[in-house]
Amino acid sequence: MREAALSVAAALNDDPHRWTFRSEGPDWSTWAPDDERWAKEDIDWLTWAGAGVVVLLFTAGGSTAPAGPLPAHLQLAIERADTPSEGLPRDDDRARRVLREGSVVARWYLSGEHELPDDVVRALENDSDARVRAAAESERWIRERAEGELPQAE
């Protein structure tokens, strides 16, 4: 996954006149796939903004979670720059419907929604598809870190 994330970052960095790059943490877009910092640093989203869109890129190695092993994964988000960051209003009925009837891709996207009922979050973290579980676990980690519930890496 690191190689794929680095390829995406390189493509975005290839056109510096189009994008403004920002990282709240270390700029991992320049690291080699086997760089020791992957294991030591707290990896953050990389952000490119320009041409009316915001592109966010995140990658994480495989890990172990309560629901079982999580594969390495990459998250790429493309948002309209003129869309409010809070997104659509919370809709618990829709979330449960997507959980019940949605495809793997729909459930994967659902896991990224910021406000979900606890039962939906738990179900996503225990989904039958490892990609959905990885996305749900990653989102929980991001939310908890943003809320200050996890210690920051030193």
PDB file of C-alpha atoms in Angstrom:
ATOM      1  CA  MET A   1       0.000   0.000   0.000  1.00  0.00           C
ATOM      2  CA  ARG A   2       2.882   2.363   0.701  1.00  0.00           C
ATOM      3  CA  GLU A   3       4.022   2.082  -2.911  1.00  0.00           C
ATOM      4  CA  ALA A   4       0.512   2.879  -4.157  1.00  0.00           C
ATOM      5  CA  ALA A   5       0.180   5.848  -1.772  1.00  0.00           C
ATOM      6  CA  LEU A   6       3.590   7.159  -2.827  1.00  0.00           C
ATOM      7  CA  SER A   7       2.609   6.835  -6.504  1.00  0.00           C
ATOM      8  CA  VAL A   8      -0.564   8.868  -5.930  1.00  0.00           C
ATOM      9  CA  ALA A   9       1.387  11.484  -3.969  1.00  0.00           C
ATOM     10  CA  ALA A  10       4.050  11.684  -6.715  1.00  0.00           C
ATOM     11  CA  ALA A  11       1.380  12.233  -9.372  1.00  0.00           C
ATOM     12  CA  LEU A  12      -0.177  15.044  -7.332  1.00  0.00           C
ATOM     13  CA  ASN A  13       3.215  16.581  -6.567  1.00  0.00           C
ATOM     14  CA  ASP A  14       4.117  16.518 -10.286  1.00  0.00           C
ATOM     15  CA  ASP A  15       1.982  19.623 -10.929  1.00  0.00           C
ATOM     16  CA  PRO A  16       2.905  22.167  -8.213  1.00  0.00           C
ATOM     17  CA  HIS A  17       1.233  24.998 -10.142  1.00  0.00           C
ATOM     18  CA  ARG A  18      -2.129  23.251  -9.875  1.00  0.00           C
ATOM     19  CA  TRP A  19      -2.077  22.236  -6.211  1.00  0.00           C
ATOM     20  CA  THR A  20      -1.200  23.692  -2.851  1.00  0.00           C
ATOM     21  CA  PHE A  21       0.249  20.946  -0.674  1.00  0.00           C
ATOM     22  CA  ARG A  22      -0.227  20.746   3.102  1.00  0.00           C
ATOM     23  CA  SER A  23       0.558  18.207   5.792  1.00  0.00           C
ATOM     24  CA  GLU A  24      -0.189  18.560   9.486  1.00  0.00           C
ATOM     25  CA  GLY A  25       2.407  15.914  10.260  1.00  0.00           C
ATOM     26  CA  PRO A  26       5.519  14.637   8.542  1.00  0.00           C
ATOM     27  CA  ASP A  27       5.514  14.754   4.739  1.00  0.00           C
ATOM     28  CA  TRP A  28       5.707  11.024   4.111  1.00  0.00           C
ATOM     29  CA  SER A  29       5.265  11.537   0.350  1.00  0.00           C
ATOM     30  CA  THR A  30       9.064  11.663   0.005  1.00  0.00           C
ATOM     31  CA  TRP A  31       9.918   8.568   2.085  1.00  0.00           C
ATOM     32  CA  ALA A  32      11.029   5.275   0.598  1.00  0.00           C
ATOM     33  CA  PRO A  33       8.575   2.376   1.094  1.00  0.00           C
ATOM     34  CA  ASP A  34      10.982   0.715   3.546  1.00  0.00           C
ATOM     35  CA  ASP A  35      11.869   3.908   5.476  1.00  0.00           C
ATOM     36  CA  GLU A  36      11.991   3.305   9.246  1.00  0.00           C
ATOM     37  CA  ARG A  37       9.838   6.389   9.869  1.00  0.00           C
ATOM     38  CA  TRP A  38       6.715   4.518   8.690  1.00  0.00           C
ATOM     39  CA  ALA A  39       6.795   2.539  11.938  1.00  0.00           C
ATOM     40  CA  LYS A  40       7.992   5.360  14.197  1.00  0.00           C
ATOM     41  CA  GLU A  41       6.061   8.422  13.031  1.00  0.00           C
ATOM     42  CA  ASP A  42       2.415   9.298  13.490  1.00  0.00           C
ATOM     43  CA  ILE A  43       1.157   9.233   9.891  1.00  0.00           C
ATOM     44  CA  ASP A  44      -1.299  12.007   8.987  1.00  0.00           C
ATOM     45  CA  TRP A  45      -3.398  12.819   5.959  1.00  0.00           C
ATOM     46  CA  LEU A  46      -1.606  14.642   3.162  1.00  0.00           C
ATOM     47  CA  THR A  47      -3.710  17.339   1.509  1.00  0.00           C
ATOM     48  CA  TRP A  48      -3.602  18.964  -1.908  1.00  0.00           C
ATOM     49  CA  ALA A  49      -5.978  21.816  -2.750  1.00  0.00           C
ATOM     50  CA  GLY A  50      -6.598  23.475  -6.096  1.00  0.00           C
ATOM     51  CA  ALA A  51      -8.840  23.606  -9.155  1.00  0.00           C
ATOM     52  CA  GLY A  52     -11.940  23.633  -6.933  1.00  0.00           C
ATOM     53  CA  VAL A  53     -11.175  20.351  -5.173  1.00  0.00           C
ATOM     54  CA  VAL A  54      -9.364  19.084  -2.100  1.00  0.00           C
ATOM     55  CA  VAL A  55      -7.538  15.755  -2.330  1.00  0.00           C
ATOM     56  CA  LEU A  56      -6.723  13.888   0.892  1.00  0.00           C
ATOM     57  CA  LEU A  57      -4.428  10.852   1.028  1.00  0.00           C
ATOM     58  CA  PHE A  58      -3.806   8.477   3.937  1.00  0.00           C
ATOM     59  CA  THR A  59      -2.184   5.076   4.207  1.00  0.00           C
ATOM     60  CA  ALA A  60      -1.690   2.625   7.043  1.00  0.00           C
ATOM     61  CA  GLY A  61       0.106  -0.667   7.365  1.00  0.00           C
ATOM     62  CA  GLY A  62      -1.535  -3.861   8.502  1.00  0.00           C
ATOM     63  CA  SER A  63      -2.448  -4.062  12.163  1.00  0.00           C
ATOM     64  CA  THR A  64      -4.390  -6.068  14.703  1.00  0.00           C
ATOM     65  CA  ALA A  65      -7.756  -4.880  15.986  1.00  0.00           C
ATOM     66  CA  PRO A  66     -10.344  -6.421  18.333  1.00  0.00           C
ATOM     67  CA  ALA A  67     -12.225  -7.790  15.314  1.00  0.00           C
ATOM     68  CA  GLY A  68      -9.093  -9.449  13.913  1.00  0.00           C
ATOM     69  CA  PRO A  69      -6.183  -8.570  11.634  1.00  0.00           C
ATOM     70  CA  LEU A  70      -6.571  -5.516   9.410  1.00  0.00           C
ATOM     71  CA  PRO A  71      -4.865  -5.399   6.028  1.00  0.00           C
ATOM     72  CA  ALA A  72      -2.733  -2.483   4.944  1.00  0.00           C
ATOM     73  CA  HIS A  73      -4.900   0.148   3.308  1.00  0.00           C
ATOM     74  CA  LEU A  74      -4.942   3.424   1.452  1.00  0.00           C
ATOM     75  CA  GLN A  75      -7.630   6.082   1.666  1.00  0.00           C
ATOM     76  CA  LEU A  76      -8.030   8.691  -1.041  1.00  0.00           C
ATOM     77  CA  ALA A  77     -10.732  11.323  -0.673  1.00  0.00           C
ATOM     78  CA  ILE A  78     -11.627  13.931  -3.246  1.00  0.00           C
ATOM     79  CA  GLU A  79     -13.924  16.688  -2.044  1.00  0.00           C
ATOM     80  CA  ARG A  80     -15.337  19.798  -3.625  1.00  0.00           C
ATOM     81  CA  ALA A  81     -13.653  22.859  -2.158  1.00  0.00           C
ATOM     82  CA  ASP A  82     -16.989  24.696  -1.937  1.00  0.00           C
ATOM     83  CA  THR A  83     -18.770  21.959   0.033  1.00  0.00           C
ATOM     84  CA  PRO A  84     -19.131  22.396   3.779  1.00  0.00           C
ATOM     85  CA  SER A  85     -16.766  20.088   5.641  1.00  0.00           C
ATOM     86  CA  GLU A  86     -19.568  18.919   7.923  1.00  0.00           C
ATOM     87  CA  GLY A  87     -21.226  17.164   4.964  1.00  0.00           C
ATOM     88  CA  LEU A  88     -24.803  15.927   4.913  1.00  0.00           C
ATOM     89  CA  PRO A  89     -26.924  15.860   8.065  1.00  0.00           C
ATOM     90  CA  ARG A  90     -26.856  12.644  10.069  1.00  0.00           C
ATOM     91  CA  ASP A  91     -29.346  10.045   8.862  1.00  0.00           C
ATOM     92  CA  ASP A  92     -29.314   6.952  11.091  1.00  0.00           C
ATOM     93  CA  ASP A  93     -31.994   5.127   9.055  1.00  0.00           C
ATOM     94  CA  ARG A  94     -29.968   5.542   5.862  1.00  0.00           C
ATOM     95  CA  ALA A  95     -26.799   4.350   7.645  1.00  0.00           C
ATOM     96  CA  ARG A  96     -28.532   1.186   8.852  1.00  0.00           C
ATOM     97  CA  ARG A  97     -30.006   0.578   5.385  1.00  0.00           C
ATOM     98  CA  VAL A  98     -26.558   0.876   3.751  1.00  0.00           C
ATOM     99  CA  LEU A  99     -25.142  -1.430   6.421  1.00  0.00           C
ATOM    100  CA  ARG A 100     -27.860  -4.031   5.702  1.00  0.00           C
ATOM    101  CA  GLU A 101     -28.209  -3.723   1.929  1.00  0.00           C
ATOM    102  CA  GLY A 102     -25.145  -1.857   0.667  1.00  0.00           C
ATOM    103  CA  SER A 103     -22.272  -3.223  -1.342  1.00  0.00           C
ATOM    104  CA  VAL A 104     -18.776  -3.530   0.077  1.00  0.00           C
ATOM    105  CA  VAL A 105     -17.943  -0.160  -1.504  1.00  0.00           C
ATOM    106  CA  ALA A 106     -21.044   1.492  -0.003  1.00  0.00           C
ATOM    107  CA  ARG A 107     -20.214   0.103   3.454  1.00  0.00           C
ATOM    108  CA  TRP A 108     -16.598   1.208   3.041  1.00  0.00           C
ATOM    109  CA  TYR A 109     -17.751   4.768   2.316  1.00  0.00           C
ATOM    110  CA  LEU A 110     -20.257   4.587   5.170  1.00  0.00           C
ATOM    111  CA  SER A 111     -17.418   3.886   7.605  1.00  0.00           C
ATOM    112  CA  GLY A 112     -15.977   7.324   6.787  1.00  0.00           C
ATOM    113  CA  GLU A 113     -19.042   9.245   7.863  1.00  0.00           C
ATOM    114  CA  HIS A 114     -18.303  11.291  10.973  1.00  0.00           C
ATOM    115  CA  GLU A 115     -21.556  10.762  12.840  1.00  0.00           C
ATOM    116  CA  LEU A 116     -22.840   7.216  12.972  1.00  0.00           C
ATOM    117  CA  PRO A 117     -24.880   5.358  15.592  1.00  0.00           C
ATOM    118  CA  ASP A 118     -22.748   3.170  17.853  1.00  0.00           C
ATOM    119  CA  ASP A 119     -24.404  -0.021  16.590  1.00  0.00           C
ATOM    120  CA  VAL A 120     -23.486   0.872  12.986  1.00  0.00           C
ATOM    121  CA  VAL A 121     -19.867   1.631  13.942  1.00  0.00           C
ATOM    122  CA  ARG A 122     -19.600  -1.714  15.777  1.00  0.00           C
ATOM    123  CA  ALA A 123     -21.126  -3.567  12.823  1.00  0.00           C
ATOM    124  CA  LEU A 124     -18.700  -1.925  10.387  1.00  0.00           C
ATOM    125  CA  GLU A 125     -15.760  -2.843  12.635  1.00  0.00           C
ATOM    126  CA  ASN A 126     -16.994  -6.459  12.524  1.00  0.00           C
ATOM    127  CA  ASP A 127     -17.967  -6.481   8.829  1.00  0.00           C
ATOM    128  CA  SER A 128     -17.398  -9.685   6.856  1.00  0.00           C
ATOM    129  CA  ASP A 129     -15.105  -7.787   4.453  1.00  0.00           C
ATOM    130  CA  ALA A 130     -11.591  -6.970   5.725  1.00  0.00           C
ATOM    131  CA  ARG A 131     -11.489  -3.724   3.698  1.00  0.00           C
ATOM    132  CA  VAL A 132     -14.580  -2.409   5.478  1.00  0.00           C
ATOM    133  CA  ARG A 133     -13.160  -3.464   8.851  1.00  0.00           C
ATOM    134  CA  ALA A 134      -9.879  -1.694   8.064  1.00  0.00           C
ATOM    135  CA  ALA A 135     -11.669   1.505   7.035  1.00  0.00           C
ATOM    136  CA  ALA A 136     -13.884   1.449  10.137  1.00  0.00           C
ATOM    137  CA  GLU A 137     -10.948   0.853  12.459  1.00  0.00           C
ATOM    138  CA  SER A 138      -8.939   3.592  10.765  1.00  0.00           C
ATOM    139  CA  GLU A 139     -11.837   6.034  11.046  1.00  0.00           C
ATOM    140  CA  ARG A 140     -12.269   5.227  14.743  1.00  0.00           C
ATOM    141  CA  TRP A 141      -8.548   5.854  15.298  1.00  0.00           C
ATOM    142  CA  ILE A 142      -8.734   9.182  13.439  1.00  0.00           C
ATOM    143  CA  ARG A 143     -11.836  10.290  15.365  1.00  0.00           C
ATOM    144  CA  GLU A 144     -10.410   9.336  18.750  1.00  0.00           C
ATOM    145  CA  ARG A 145      -7.131  11.046  17.972  1.00  0.00           C
ATOM    146  CA  ALA A 146      -8.939  14.198  16.828  1.00  0.00           C
ATOM    147  CA  GLU A 147     -10.948  14.171  20.064  1.00  0.00           C
ATOM    148  CA  GLY A 148      -7.754  13.856  22.105  1.00  0.00           C
ATOM    149  CA  GLU A 149      -8.573  10.397  23.440  1.00  0.00           C
ATOM    150  CA  LEU A 150      -5.330   8.828  22.221  1.00  0.00           C
ATOM    151  CA  PRO A 151      -1.849  10.075  23.085  1.00  0.00           C
ATOM    152  CA  GLN A 152       0.080  11.714  20.257  1.00  0.00           C
ATOM    153  CA  ALA A 153       3.290  10.050  19.091  1.00  0.00           C
ATOM    154  CA  GLU A 154       6.420  11.615  20.539  1.00  0.00           C
TER     155      GLU A 154
END
